[in-house]
Coordinates of C-alpha atoms and ligand atoms in Angstrom, one line a residue:
Chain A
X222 CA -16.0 -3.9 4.1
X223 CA -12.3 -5.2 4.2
X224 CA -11.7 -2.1 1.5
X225 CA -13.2 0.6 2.7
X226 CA -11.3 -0.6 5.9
X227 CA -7.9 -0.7 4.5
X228 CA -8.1 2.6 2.2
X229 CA -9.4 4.9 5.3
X230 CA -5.5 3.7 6.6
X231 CA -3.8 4.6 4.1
X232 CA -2.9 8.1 2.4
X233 CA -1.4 9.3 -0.7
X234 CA -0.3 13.0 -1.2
X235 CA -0.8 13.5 2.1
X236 CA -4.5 12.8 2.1
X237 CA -7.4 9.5 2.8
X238 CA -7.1 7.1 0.1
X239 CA -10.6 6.2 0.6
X240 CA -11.5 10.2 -0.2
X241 CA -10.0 10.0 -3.9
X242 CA -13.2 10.1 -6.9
X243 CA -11.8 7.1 -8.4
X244 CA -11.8 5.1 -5.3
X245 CA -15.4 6.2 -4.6
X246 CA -16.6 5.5 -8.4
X247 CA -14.8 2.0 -8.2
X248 CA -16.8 1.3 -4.7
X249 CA -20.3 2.5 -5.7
X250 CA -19.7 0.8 -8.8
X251 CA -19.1 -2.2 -6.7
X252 CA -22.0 -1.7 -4.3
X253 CA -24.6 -1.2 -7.2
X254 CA -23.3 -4.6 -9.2
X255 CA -23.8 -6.9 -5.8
X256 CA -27.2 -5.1 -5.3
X257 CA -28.5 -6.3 -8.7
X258 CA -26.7 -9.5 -8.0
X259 CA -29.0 -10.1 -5.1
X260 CA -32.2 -9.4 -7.0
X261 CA -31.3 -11.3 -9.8
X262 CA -31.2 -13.9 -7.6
X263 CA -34.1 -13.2 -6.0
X264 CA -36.0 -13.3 -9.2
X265 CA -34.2 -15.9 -11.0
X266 CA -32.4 -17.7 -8.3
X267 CA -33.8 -21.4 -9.6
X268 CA -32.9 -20.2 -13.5
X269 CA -29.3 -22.1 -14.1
X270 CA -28.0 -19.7 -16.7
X271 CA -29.0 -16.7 -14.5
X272 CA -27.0 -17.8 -11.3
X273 CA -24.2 -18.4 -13.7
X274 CA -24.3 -15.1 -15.1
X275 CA -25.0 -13.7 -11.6
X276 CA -21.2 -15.6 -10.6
X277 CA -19.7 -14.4 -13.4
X278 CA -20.6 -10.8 -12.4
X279 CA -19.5 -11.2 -8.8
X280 CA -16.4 -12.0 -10.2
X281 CA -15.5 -9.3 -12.1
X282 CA -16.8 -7.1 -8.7
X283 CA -14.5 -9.5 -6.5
X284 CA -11.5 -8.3 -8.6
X285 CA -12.1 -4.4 -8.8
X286 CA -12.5 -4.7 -5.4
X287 CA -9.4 -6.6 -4.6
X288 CA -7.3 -4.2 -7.2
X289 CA -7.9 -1.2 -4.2
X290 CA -6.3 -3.4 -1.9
X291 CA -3.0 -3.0 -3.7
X292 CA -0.4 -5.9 -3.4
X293 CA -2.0 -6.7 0.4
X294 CA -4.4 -8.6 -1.5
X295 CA -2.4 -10.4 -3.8
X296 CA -0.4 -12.1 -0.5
X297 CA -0.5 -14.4 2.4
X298 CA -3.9 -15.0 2.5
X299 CA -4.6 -11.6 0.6
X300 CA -8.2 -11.2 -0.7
X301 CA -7.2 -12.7 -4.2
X302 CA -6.7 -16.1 -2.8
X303 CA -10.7 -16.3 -1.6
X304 CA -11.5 -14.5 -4.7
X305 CA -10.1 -17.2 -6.5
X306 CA -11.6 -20.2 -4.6
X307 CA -14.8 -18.6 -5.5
X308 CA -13.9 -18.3 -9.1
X309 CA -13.1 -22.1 -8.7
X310 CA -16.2 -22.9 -7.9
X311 CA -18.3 -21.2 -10.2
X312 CA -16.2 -22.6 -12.9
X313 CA -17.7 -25.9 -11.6
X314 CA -21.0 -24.5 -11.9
X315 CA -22.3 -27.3 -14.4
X316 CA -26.4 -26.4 -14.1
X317 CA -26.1 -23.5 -17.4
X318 CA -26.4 -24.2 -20.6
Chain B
X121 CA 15.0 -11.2 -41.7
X122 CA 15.8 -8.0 -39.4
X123 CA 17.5 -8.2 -36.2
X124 CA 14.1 -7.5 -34.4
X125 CA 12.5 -10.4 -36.0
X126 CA 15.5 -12.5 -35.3
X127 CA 15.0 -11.2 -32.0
X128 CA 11.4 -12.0 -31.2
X129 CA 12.5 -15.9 -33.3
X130 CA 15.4 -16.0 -30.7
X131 CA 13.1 -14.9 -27.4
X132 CA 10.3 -17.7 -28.5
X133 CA 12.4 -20.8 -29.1
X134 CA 14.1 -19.8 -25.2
X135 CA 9.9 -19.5 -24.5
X136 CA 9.7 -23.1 -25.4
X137 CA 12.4 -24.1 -23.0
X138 CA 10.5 -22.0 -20.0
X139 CA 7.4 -24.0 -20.4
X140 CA 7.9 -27.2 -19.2
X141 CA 8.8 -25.9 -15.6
X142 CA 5.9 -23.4 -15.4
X143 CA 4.0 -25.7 -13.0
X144 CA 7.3 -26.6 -11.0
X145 CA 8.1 -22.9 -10.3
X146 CA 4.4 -22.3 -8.7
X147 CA 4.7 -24.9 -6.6
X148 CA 7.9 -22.9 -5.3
X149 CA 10.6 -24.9 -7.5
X150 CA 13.6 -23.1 -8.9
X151 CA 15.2 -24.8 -11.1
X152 CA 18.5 -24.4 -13.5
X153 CA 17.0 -23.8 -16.9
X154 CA 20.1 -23.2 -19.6
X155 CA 17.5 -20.7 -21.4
X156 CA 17.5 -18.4 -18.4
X157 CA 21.1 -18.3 -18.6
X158 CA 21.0 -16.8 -22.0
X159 CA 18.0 -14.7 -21.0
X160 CA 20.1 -12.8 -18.2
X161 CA 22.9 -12.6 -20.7
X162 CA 20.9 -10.7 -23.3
X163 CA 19.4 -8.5 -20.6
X164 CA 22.7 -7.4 -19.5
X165 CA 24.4 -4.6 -21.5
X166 CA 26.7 -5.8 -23.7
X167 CA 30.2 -4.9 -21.8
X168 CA 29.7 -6.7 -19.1
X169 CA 28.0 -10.1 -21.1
X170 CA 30.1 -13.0 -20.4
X171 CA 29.0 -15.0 -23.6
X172 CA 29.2 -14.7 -27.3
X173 CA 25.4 -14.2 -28.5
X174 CA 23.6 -13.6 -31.6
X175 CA 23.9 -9.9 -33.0
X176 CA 20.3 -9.4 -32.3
X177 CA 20.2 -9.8 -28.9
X178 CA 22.4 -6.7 -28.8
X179 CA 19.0 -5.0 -29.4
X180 CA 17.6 -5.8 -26.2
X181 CA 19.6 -3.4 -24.3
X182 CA 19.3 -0.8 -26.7
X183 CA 15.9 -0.2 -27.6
X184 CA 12.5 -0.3 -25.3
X185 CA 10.9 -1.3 -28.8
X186 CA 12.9 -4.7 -28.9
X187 CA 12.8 -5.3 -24.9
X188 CA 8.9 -5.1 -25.0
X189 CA 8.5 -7.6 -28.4
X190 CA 11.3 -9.9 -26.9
X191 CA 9.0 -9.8 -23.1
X192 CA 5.6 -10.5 -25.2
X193 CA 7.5 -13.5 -26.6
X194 CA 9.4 -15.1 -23.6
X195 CA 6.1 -14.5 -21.4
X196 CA 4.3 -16.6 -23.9
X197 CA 6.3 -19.3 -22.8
X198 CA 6.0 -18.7 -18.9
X199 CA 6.3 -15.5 -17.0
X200 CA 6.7 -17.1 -13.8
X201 CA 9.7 -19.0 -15.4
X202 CA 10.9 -15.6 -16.8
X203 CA 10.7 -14.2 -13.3
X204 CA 13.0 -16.8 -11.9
X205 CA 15.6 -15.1 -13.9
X206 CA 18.7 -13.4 -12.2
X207 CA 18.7 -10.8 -14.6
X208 CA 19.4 -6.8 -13.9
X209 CA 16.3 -6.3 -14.4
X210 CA 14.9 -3.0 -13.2
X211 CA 17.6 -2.7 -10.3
X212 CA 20.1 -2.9 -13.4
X213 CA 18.0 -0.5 -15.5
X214 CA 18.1 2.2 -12.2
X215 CA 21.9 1.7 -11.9
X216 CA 22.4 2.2 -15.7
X217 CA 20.5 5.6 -15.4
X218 CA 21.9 6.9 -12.1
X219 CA 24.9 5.5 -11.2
X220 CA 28.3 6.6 -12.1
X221 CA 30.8 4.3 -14.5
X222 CA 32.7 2.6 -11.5
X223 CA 29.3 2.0 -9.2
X224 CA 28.1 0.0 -13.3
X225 CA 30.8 -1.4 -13.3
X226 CA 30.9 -2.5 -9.5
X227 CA 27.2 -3.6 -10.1
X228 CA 27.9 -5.3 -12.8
X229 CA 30.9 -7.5 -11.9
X230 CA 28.8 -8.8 -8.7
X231 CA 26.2 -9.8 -11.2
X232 CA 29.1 -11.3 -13.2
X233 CA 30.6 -12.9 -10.4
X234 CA 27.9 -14.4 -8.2
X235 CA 25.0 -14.4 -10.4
X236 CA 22.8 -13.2 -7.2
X237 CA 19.0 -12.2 -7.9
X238 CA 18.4 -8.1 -8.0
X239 CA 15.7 -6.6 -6.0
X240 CA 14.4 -3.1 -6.3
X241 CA 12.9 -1.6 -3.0
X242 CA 10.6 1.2 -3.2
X243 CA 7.5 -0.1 -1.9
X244 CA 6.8 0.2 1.6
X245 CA 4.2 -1.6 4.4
X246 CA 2.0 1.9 4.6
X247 CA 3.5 3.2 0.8
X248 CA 3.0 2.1 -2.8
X249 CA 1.8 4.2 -5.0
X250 CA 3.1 7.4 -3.6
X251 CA 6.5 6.5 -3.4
X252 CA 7.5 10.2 -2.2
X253 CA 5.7 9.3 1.2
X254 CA 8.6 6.7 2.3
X255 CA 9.8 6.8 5.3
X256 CA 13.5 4.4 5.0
X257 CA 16.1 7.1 5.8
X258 CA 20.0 7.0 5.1
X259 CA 20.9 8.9 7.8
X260 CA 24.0 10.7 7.5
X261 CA 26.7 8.2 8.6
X262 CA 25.3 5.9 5.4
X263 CA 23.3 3.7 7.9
X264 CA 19.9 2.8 6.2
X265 CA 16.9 2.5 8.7
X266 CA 13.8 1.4 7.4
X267 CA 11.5 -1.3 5.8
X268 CA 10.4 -2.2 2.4
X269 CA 7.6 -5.0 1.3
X270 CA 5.9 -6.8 -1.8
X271 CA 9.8 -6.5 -3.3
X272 CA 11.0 -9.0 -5.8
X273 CA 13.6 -11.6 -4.6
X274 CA 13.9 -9.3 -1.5
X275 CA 14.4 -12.7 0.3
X276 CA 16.9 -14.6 -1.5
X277 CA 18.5 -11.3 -3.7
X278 CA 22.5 -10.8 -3.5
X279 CA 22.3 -7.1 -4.7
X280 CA 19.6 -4.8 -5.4
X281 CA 18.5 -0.9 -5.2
X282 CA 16.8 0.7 -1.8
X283 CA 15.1 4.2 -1.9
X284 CA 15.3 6.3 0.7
X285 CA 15.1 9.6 2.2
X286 CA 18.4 11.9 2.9
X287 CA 16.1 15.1 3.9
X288 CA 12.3 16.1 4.1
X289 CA 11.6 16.7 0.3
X290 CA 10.8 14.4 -2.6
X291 CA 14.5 15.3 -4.2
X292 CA 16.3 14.1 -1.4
X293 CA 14.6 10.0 -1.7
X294 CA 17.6 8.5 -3.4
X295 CA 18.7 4.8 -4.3
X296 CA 21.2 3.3 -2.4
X297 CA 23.2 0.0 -3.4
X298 CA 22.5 -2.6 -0.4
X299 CA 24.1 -6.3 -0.7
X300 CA 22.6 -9.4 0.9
X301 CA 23.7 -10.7 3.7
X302 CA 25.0 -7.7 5.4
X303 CA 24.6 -6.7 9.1
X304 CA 21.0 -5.2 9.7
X305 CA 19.3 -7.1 6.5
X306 CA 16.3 -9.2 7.3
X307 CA 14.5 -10.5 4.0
X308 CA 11.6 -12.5 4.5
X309 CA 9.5 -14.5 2.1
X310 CA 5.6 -13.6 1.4
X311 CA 3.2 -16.3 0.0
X312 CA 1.8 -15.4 -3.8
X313 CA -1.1 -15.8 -5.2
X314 CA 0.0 -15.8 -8.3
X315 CA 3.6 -15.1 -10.6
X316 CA 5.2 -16.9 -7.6
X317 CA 8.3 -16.9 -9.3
X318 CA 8.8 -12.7 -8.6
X319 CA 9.2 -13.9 -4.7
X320 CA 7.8 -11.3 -3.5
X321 CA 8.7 -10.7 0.2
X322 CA 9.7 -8.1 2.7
X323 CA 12.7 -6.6 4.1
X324 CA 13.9 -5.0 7.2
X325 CA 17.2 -2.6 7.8
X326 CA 18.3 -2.3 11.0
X327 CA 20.9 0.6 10.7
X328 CA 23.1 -1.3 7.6
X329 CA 26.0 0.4 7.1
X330 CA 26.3 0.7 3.3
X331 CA 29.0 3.4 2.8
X332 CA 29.1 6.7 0.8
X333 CA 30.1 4.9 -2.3
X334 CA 26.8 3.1 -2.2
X335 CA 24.6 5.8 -2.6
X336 CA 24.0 6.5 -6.5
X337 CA 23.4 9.7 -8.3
X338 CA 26.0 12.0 -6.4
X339 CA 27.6 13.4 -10.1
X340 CA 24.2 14.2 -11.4
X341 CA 22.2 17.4 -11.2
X342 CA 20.1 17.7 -7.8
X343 CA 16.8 17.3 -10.2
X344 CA 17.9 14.3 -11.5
X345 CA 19.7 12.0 -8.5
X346 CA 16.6 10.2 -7.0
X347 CA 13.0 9.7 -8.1
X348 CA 13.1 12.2 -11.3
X349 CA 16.3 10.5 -12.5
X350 CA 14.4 6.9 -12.9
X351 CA 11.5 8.3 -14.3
X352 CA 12.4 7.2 -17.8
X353 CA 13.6 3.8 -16.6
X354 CA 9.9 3.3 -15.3
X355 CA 8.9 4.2 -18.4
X356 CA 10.7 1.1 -19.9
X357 CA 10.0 -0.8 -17.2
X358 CA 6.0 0.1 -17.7
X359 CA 6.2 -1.5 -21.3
X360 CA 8.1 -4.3 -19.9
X361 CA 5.2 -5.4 -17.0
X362 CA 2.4 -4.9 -20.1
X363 CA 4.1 -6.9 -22.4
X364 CA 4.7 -9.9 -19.6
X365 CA 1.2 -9.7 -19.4
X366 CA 0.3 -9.9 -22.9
X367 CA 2.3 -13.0 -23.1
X368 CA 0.5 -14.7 -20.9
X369 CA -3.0 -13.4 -22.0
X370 CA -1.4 -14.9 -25.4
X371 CA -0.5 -18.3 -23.9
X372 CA -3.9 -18.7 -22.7
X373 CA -5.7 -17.9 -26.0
X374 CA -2.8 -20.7 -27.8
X375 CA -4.2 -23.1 -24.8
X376 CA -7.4 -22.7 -25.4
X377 CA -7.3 -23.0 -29.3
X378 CA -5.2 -26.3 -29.0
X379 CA -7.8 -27.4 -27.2
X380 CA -11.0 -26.2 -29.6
X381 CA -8.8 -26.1 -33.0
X382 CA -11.8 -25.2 -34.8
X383 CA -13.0 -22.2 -32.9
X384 CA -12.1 -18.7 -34.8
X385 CA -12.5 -16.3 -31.9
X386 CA -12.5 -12.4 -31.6
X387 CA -9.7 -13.2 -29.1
X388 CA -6.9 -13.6 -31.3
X389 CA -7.9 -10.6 -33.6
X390 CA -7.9 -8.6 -29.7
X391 CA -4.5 -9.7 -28.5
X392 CA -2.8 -9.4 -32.1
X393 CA -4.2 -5.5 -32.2
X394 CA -2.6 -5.2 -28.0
X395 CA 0.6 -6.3 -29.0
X396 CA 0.2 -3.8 -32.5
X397 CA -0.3 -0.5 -29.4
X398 CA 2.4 -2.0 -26.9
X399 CA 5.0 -1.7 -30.1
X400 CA 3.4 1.7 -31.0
X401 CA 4.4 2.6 -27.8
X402 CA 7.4 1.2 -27.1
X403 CA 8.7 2.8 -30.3
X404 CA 7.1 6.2 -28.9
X405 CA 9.4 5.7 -25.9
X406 CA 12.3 5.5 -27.9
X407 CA 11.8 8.2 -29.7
X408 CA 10.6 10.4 -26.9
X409 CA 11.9 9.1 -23.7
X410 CA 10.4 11.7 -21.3
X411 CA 6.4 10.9 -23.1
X412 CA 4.4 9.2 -20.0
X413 CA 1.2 8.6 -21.4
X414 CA 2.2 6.2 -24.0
X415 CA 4.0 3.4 -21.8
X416 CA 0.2 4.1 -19.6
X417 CA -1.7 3.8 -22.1
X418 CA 0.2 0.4 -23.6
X419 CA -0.2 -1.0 -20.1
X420 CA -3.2 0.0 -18.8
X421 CA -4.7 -2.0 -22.0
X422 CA -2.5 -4.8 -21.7
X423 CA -3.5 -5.8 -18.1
X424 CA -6.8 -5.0 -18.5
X425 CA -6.9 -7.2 -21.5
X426 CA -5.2 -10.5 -20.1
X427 CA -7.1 -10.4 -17.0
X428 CA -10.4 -10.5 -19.4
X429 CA -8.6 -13.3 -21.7
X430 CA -8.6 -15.6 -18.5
X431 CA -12.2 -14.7 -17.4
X432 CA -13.1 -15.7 -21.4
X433 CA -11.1 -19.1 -21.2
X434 CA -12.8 -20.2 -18.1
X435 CA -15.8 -19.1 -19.3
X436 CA -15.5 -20.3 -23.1
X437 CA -14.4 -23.9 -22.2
X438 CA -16.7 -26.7 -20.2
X439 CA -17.8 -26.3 -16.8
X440 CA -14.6 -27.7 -14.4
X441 CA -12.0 -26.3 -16.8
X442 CA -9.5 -24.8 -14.6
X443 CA -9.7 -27.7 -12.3
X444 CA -8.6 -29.8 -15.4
X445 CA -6.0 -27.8 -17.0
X446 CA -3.4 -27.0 -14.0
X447 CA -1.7 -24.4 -16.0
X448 CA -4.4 -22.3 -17.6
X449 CA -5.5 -22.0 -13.5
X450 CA -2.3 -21.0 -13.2
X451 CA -2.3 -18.5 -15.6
X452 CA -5.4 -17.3 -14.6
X453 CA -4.1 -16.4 -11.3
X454 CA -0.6 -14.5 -13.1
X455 CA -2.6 -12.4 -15.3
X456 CA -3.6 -10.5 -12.3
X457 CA -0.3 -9.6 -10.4
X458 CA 0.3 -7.2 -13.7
X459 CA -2.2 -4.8 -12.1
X460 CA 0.0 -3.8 -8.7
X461 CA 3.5 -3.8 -10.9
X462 CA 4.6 -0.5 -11.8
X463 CA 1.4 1.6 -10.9
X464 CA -2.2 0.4 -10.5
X465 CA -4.1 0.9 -13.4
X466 CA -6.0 3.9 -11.5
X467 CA -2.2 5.4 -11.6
X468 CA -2.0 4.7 -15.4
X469 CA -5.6 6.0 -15.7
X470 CA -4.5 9.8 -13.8
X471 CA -1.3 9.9 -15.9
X472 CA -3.3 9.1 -19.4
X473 CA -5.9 11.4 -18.6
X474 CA -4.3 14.2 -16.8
X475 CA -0.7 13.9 -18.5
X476 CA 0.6 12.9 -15.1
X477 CA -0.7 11.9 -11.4
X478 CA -1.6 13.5 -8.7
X479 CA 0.2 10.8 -6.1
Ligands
LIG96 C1 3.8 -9.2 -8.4 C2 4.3 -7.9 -7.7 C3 5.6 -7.5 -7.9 C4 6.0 -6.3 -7.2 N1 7.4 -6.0 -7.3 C5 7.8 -4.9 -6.6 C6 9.2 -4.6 -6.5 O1 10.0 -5.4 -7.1 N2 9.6 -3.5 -5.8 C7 8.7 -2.7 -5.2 O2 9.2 -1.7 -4.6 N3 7.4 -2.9 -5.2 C8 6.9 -4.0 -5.9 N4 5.6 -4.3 -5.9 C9 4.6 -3.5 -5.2 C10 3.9 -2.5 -6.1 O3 4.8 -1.6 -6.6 C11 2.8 -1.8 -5.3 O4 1.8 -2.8 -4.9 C12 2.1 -0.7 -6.0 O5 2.9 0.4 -6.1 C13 0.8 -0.3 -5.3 O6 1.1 0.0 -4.0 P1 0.2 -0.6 -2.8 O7 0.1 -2.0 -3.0 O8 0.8 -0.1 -1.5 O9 -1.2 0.0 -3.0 P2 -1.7 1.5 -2.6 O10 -0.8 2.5 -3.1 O11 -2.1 1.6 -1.2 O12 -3.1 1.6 -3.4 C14 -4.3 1.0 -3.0 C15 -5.3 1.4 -4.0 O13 -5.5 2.8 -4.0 C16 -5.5 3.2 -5.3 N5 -4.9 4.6 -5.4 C17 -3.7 5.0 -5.1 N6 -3.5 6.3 -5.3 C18 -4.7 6.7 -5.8 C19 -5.2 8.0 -6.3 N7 -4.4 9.1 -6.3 N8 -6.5 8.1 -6.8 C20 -7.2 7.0 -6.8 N9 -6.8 5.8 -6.3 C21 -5.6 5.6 -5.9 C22 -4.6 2.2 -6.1 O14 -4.9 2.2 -7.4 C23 -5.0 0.9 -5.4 O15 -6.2 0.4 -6.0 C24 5.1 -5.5 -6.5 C25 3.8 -5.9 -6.4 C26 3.3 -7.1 -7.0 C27 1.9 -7.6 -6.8

């Protein structure tokens, strides 16, 4: 995972980025949302308002997991600019009620 | 009327003004705006203003309480406009709380004379948050060696702020004055995803030669030269990101209520009661300069806040939305460059919760 990736490079106080609590909250956090994600799709998948909700999720996941990229994600072809085209797309989403 | 609310009239009729080119400047315009002119004037301290303005703008420079109700307001309007500003800014801010009366006034009559952008270079390719890892040195015949990245205007800035290190501990990072061009200064541009009018970019020094008059800080205590001597300047500065966001969490809710005038939504109620806690602790700041937690604790909710208010609009209004109405897809990319200014919100978090952080 691009995070996971970029925080075991980096330190503050001395120390793994990727070791701090909050860090490790934020990523199981992020792990557990995209596993529910997947069976709510796998349950639900052909329910309209249910893959909406499930892109909607994703979304808010997309972003805590961009915030641990720091400003790396927020240029030249940083994480935010995917994040976004997939924000895009579920805005488009017109199957829900 | 008071002053303030004079004020916060004055910052949302210039607002107006910055609206119209809020598309233009994310597509990478920069264009002359007369309002900005007036902006930079009232964010300059008042001896070295070059026009005659309204007595309430003198209220700006003087209290974090007016800056952060005047920022809510002009951000309304456009933040990317606002950024597109050659103001002081926080590179003024650092200069007004470390340098010594001629190195202000210096600082202030190239900001007079040339009207260059400022930039303010702390960040580093391998450093953000812990700023006390650096690694740019100003080695002892004042030649800066180093690089800095994701800075403001670091690109197309005339004057601005470096930190770096004199020695091996955290007291010895200190600013240095560095003007653009000068021999060993590469600035590059970066590509935003949003709030492209900051220009983020990177820069390069390649042994500049910036003189012993450039470094700031010398007539101060050791404590209070470098880092420790800013630390109420961030404080300010803290207020100052949260309230930009704000603004723009507030010009999407006015979008999106133009466009459903009938809705009544929990929205407005939310932003009115975030702009009541960024003024609570604004006026905390003035009245306790030194107090961390509050200017945390105003921007921690602030970001938070606007980056929800553009998930509701998106989500509130038909399917498509964004794709119709450029400029709340604009905004809905700004809202989220708030996060990475002036500490993460997991750095806001540690100082609220702990009373300071541990980077
Ligand atoms: C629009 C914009 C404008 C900017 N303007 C400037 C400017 O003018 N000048 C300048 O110098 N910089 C500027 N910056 C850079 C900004 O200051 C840094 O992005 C910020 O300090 C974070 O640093 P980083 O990006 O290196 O992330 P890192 O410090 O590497 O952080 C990565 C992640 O680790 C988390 N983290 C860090 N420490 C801890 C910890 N102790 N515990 C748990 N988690 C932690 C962070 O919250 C983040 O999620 C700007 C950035 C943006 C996006």
């Amino acid at each position: 995972m691009r995070a996971v990736a970029h925080l075991s490079g980096r330190t503050v106080g001395g120390e793994p980025t990727i070791g701090k609590q909050l860090v490790q909250g934020a990523l199981a956090d992020a792990h557990v949302a995209t596993e529910a994600a997947r069976r709510t799709l796998a349950v639900a998948g052909d329910c309209p308002d249910a893959v909406r909700d499930v892109h909607e999720r994703l979304t808010t996941v997309d972003w805590e997991l961009a915030k641990l990229l720091g400003a790396s994600g927020f240029v030249d072809d940083g994480a935010m600019f995917g994040v976004h085209l997939s924000r895009l797309t579920a805005n488009c989403w017109v199957g829900a009620s | 009327m008071t002053s303030f609310d004079e004020l916060q009239g004055l910052a949302a009729e210039l607002a107006a003004e910055l609206r119209p080119h809020a598309l233009a400047v994310d597509a990478g315009a920069v264009p002359d705006i007369p309002a900005l002119d007036v902006i930079r004037d009232i964010a300059t301290p008042p001896q070295y203003r070059d026009s005659d303005l309204p007595k309430c703008a003198e209220l700006y420079t003087e209290t974090c309480l007016a800056r952060t109700a005047a920022n809510i307001e002009l951000s309304r309007g456009d933040a990317g406009v606002l950024n597109i500003c050659r103001a002081p800014s926080l590179a003024g801010l650092a200069v007004d709380a470390l340098g010594s009366p001629s190195q202000q006034e210096a600082f202030y009559r190239v900001l007079a004379d040339d009207r260059p952008w400022t930039f303010f270079g702390m960040t580093e390719p391998a450093c953000g948050s812990d700023a006390t890892a650096m690694k740019t040195v100003l080695d002892k015949d004042f030649r800066l060696h180093g690089a800095k990245k994701y800075v403001a205007n670091a690109a197309r800035g005339g004057i601005g702020l470096v930190f770096a290190r004199t020695g091996p501990t955290p007291l010895s990072i200190r600013a240095v004055v560095v003007r653009n061009p000068s021999p060993g200064y590469t600035g590059r541009a970066l590509t935003m995803f949003g709030l492209r009018g900051a220009a983020l970019g990177e820069m390069t020094f390649d042994g500049i030669e910036v003189g012993r008059e450039a470094l700031l800080g010398a007539h101060l205590p050791a404590s209070r030269r470098g880092l420790w001597g800013i630390a109420r300047t961030f404080n300010v500065m803290r207020l100052q990101i949260g309230a930009q966001a704000l603004g723009v969490a507030l010009a999407i809710s006015d979008y999106v209520h133009a466009l459903r005038p009938q809705w009544r939504t929990l929205m407005t109620t939310r932003l009115e009661a975030a702009r009541e806690l960024l003024l609570d602790c604004a006026h905390d700041v003035d009245n306790n300069p030194d107090d961390r937690r509050a200017p945390s604790i105003g921007k921690l909710h602030a970001t938070n806040l606007a980056v929800e208010t553009a998930r509701w609009a998106s989500s509130a209004l038909e399917p498509g939305a964004l794709l119709e109405h450029p400029l709340l897809e604009k905004w809905c990319r700004d809202v989220h460059a708030f996060e990475f200014m002036d500490g993460t919100s997991t750095i806001q978090r540690l100082t609220i919760g702990t009373g300071h952080d541990d980077n």
